[in-house]
Amino acid sequence: MIDVVVLSGLAGAALLGLVSLAVLTASGARRRGRSVPRAVLAGLFFPLTWIAWHVADRDRYQTSPSR
């Protein structure tokens, strides 16, 4: 019986973490100027959104190597 309680607690914590990341990503997309529906989609697909933001920001702020 305890095993079921522990497993459900762990599953709930994992789900809460995923939902938190999705909400924070949607909030960040909204701050970046996306419409509400696009921000919600960004939140749902947050790993892909993070990759896209990383590539865009890296290209934007990349400097030439110093020699």
JSON list of C-alpha atoms in Angstrom, two decimals:
[
{"chain": "A", "resi": 1, "resn": "MET", "atom": "CA", "xyz": [0.00, 0.00, 0.00]},
{"chain": "A", "resi": 2, "resn": "ILE", "atom": "CA", "xyz": [2.79, 2.42, 0.84]},
{"chain": "A", "resi": 3, "resn": "ASP", "atom": "CA", "xyz": [4.45, 1.72, -2.49]},
{"chain": "A", "resi": 4, "resn": "VAL", "atom": "CA", "xyz": [1.39, 2.96, -4.36]},
{"chain": "A", "resi": 5, "resn": "VAL", "atom": "CA", "xyz": [1.32, 6.13, -2.27]},
{"chain": "A", "resi": 6, "resn": "VAL", "atom": "CA", "xyz": [5.03, 6.77, -2.81]},
{"chain": "A", "resi": 7, "resn": "LEU", "atom": "CA", "xyz": [4.79, 6.14, -6.55]},
{"chain": "A", "resi": 8, "resn": "SER", "atom": "CA", "xyz": [1.76, 8.37, -6.93]},
{"chain": "A", "resi": 9, "resn": "GLY", "atom": "CA", "xyz": [3.56, 11.10, -4.98]},
{"chain": "A", "resi": 10, "resn": "LEU", "atom": "CA", "xyz": [6.60, 10.84, -7.23]},
{"chain": "A", "resi": 11, "resn": "ALA", "atom": "CA", "xyz": [4.42, 10.90, -10.34]},
{"chain": "A", "resi": 12, "resn": "GLY", "atom": "CA", "xyz": [2.59, 13.95, -9.00]},
{"chain": "A", "resi": 13, "resn": "ALA", "atom": "CA", "xyz": [5.86, 15.74, -8.29]},
{"chain": "A", "resi": 14, "resn": "ALA", "atom": "CA", "xyz": [7.15, 14.96, -11.78]},
{"chain": "A", "resi": 15, "resn": "LEU", "atom": "CA", "xyz": [3.91, 16.20, -13.32]},
{"chain": "A", "resi": 16, "resn": "LEU", "atom": "CA", "xyz": [4.05, 19.38, -11.24]},
{"chain": "A", "resi": 17, "resn": "GLY", "atom": "CA", "xyz": [7.60, 19.99, -12.43]},
{"chain": "A", "resi": 18, "resn": "LEU", "atom": "CA", "xyz": [6.63, 19.54, -16.08]},
{"chain": "A", "resi": 19, "resn": "VAL", "atom": "CA", "xyz": [3.62, 21.82, -15.73]},
{"chain": "A", "resi": 20, "resn": "SER", "atom": "CA", "xyz": [5.78, 24.44, -14.02]},
{"chain": "A", "resi": 21, "resn": "LEU", "atom": "CA", "xyz": [8.31, 24.37, -16.86]},
{"chain": "A", "resi": 22, "resn": "ALA", "atom": "CA", "xyz": [5.53, 24.64, -19.43]},
{"chain": "A", "resi": 23, "resn": "VAL", "atom": "CA", "xyz": [3.97, 27.63, -17.64]},
{"chain": "A", "resi": 24, "resn": "LEU", "atom": "CA", "xyz": [7.31, 29.40, -17.30]},
{"chain": "A", "resi": 25, "resn": "THR", "atom": "CA", "xyz": [8.09, 28.79, -20.98]},
{"chain": "A", "resi": 26, "resn": "ALA", "atom": "CA", "xyz": [4.69, 30.14, -22.03]},
{"chain": "A", "resi": 27, "resn": "SER", "atom": "CA", "xyz": [5.29, 33.19, -19.86]},
{"chain": "A", "resi": 28, "resn": "GLY", "atom": "CA", "xyz": [8.69, 33.73, -21.47]},
{"chain": "A", "resi": 29, "resn": "ALA", "atom": "CA", "xyz": [7.20, 33.37, -24.95]},
{"chain": "A", "resi": 30, "resn": "ARG", "atom": "CA", "xyz": [4.57, 35.96, -24.07]},
{"chain": "A", "resi": 31, "resn": "ARG", "atom": "CA", "xyz": [7.29, 38.35, -22.86]},
{"chain": "A", "resi": 32, "resn": "ARG", "atom": "CA", "xyz": [9.13, 37.82, -26.14]},
{"chain": "A", "resi": 33, "resn": "GLY", "atom": "CA", "xyz": [6.08, 39.21, -27.93]},
{"chain": "A", "resi": 34, "resn": "ARG", "atom": "CA", "xyz": [4.20, 36.06, -28.93]},
{"chain": "A", "resi": 35, "resn": "SER", "atom": "CA", "xyz": [0.41, 36.01, -28.99]},
{"chain": "A", "resi": 36, "resn": "VAL", "atom": "CA", "xyz": [-1.40, 34.04, -26.30]},
{"chain": "A", "resi": 37, "resn": "PRO", "atom": "CA", "xyz": [-2.16, 30.99, -28.50]},
{"chain": "A", "resi": 38, "resn": "ARG", "atom": "CA", "xyz": [1.45, 30.83, -29.71]},
{"chain": "A", "resi": 39, "resn": "ALA", "atom": "CA", "xyz": [2.71, 31.24, -26.14]},
{"chain": "A", "resi": 40, "resn": "VAL", "atom": "CA", "xyz": [0.53, 28.32, -25.04]},
{"chain": "A", "resi": 41, "resn": "LEU", "atom": "CA", "xyz": [1.93, 26.19, -27.87]},
{"chain": "A", "resi": 42, "resn": "ALA", "atom": "CA", "xyz": [5.45, 27.20, -26.87]},
{"chain": "A", "resi": 43, "resn": "GLY", "atom": "CA", "xyz": [4.68, 26.06, -23.33]},
{"chain": "A", "resi": 44, "resn": "LEU", "atom": "CA", "xyz": [3.33, 22.72, -24.49]},
{"chain": "A", "resi": 45, "resn": "PHE", "atom": "CA", "xyz": [6.42, 22.06, -26.59]},
{"chain": "A", "resi": 46, "resn": "PHE", "atom": "CA", "xyz": [8.88, 23.65, -24.16]},
{"chain": "A", "resi": 47, "resn": "PRO", "atom": "CA", "xyz": [11.95, 21.50, -24.95]},
{"chain": "A", "resi": 48, "resn": "LEU", "atom": "CA", "xyz": [11.75, 22.48, -28.62]},
{"chain": "A", "resi": 49, "resn": "THR", "atom": "CA", "xyz": [11.08, 26.09, -27.67]},
{"chain": "A", "resi": 50, "resn": "TRP", "atom": "CA", "xyz": [14.20, 26.16, -25.51]},
{"chain": "A", "resi": 51, "resn": "ILE", "atom": "CA", "xyz": [16.32, 24.79, -28.36]},
{"chain": "A", "resi": 52, "resn": "ALA", "atom": "CA", "xyz": [14.94, 27.39, -30.77]},
{"chain": "A", "resi": 53, "resn": "TRP", "atom": "CA", "xyz": [15.57, 30.21, -28.27]},
{"chain": "A", "resi": 54, "resn": "HIS", "atom": "CA", "xyz": [19.10, 28.95, -27.60]},
{"chain": "A", "resi": 55, "resn": "VAL", "atom": "CA", "xyz": [19.98, 28.90, -31.29]},
{"chain": "A", "resi": 56, "resn": "ALA", "atom": "CA", "xyz": [18.39, 32.30, -31.94]},
{"chain": "A", "resi": 57, "resn": "ASP", "atom": "CA", "xyz": [20.09, 33.93, -28.95]},
{"chain": "A", "resi": 58, "resn": "ARG", "atom": "CA", "xyz": [23.44, 32.31, -29.69]},
{"chain": "A", "resi": 59, "resn": "ASP", "atom": "CA", "xyz": [23.37, 33.59, -33.26]},
{"chain": "A", "resi": 60, "resn": "ARG", "atom": "CA", "xyz": [22.26, 37.05, -32.13]},
{"chain": "A", "resi": 61, "resn": "TYR", "atom": "CA", "xyz": [24.95, 37.51, -29.50]},
{"chain": "A", "resi": 62, "resn": "GLN", "atom": "CA", "xyz": [27.77, 35.54, -31.07]},
{"chain": "A", "resi": 63, "resn": "THR", "atom": "CA", "xyz": [30.95, 37.54, -31.43]},
{"chain": "A", "resi": 64, "resn": "SER", "atom": "CA", "xyz": [33.92, 36.91, -33.61]},
{"chain": "A", "resi": 65, "resn": "PRO", "atom": "CA", "xyz": [36.74, 35.03, -31.92]},
{"chain": "A", "resi": 66, "resn": "SER", "atom": "CA", "xyz": [39.50, 37.20, -30.54]},
{"chain": "A", "resi": 67, "resn": "ARG", "atom": "CA", "xyz": [42.99, 36.50, -31.79]}
]
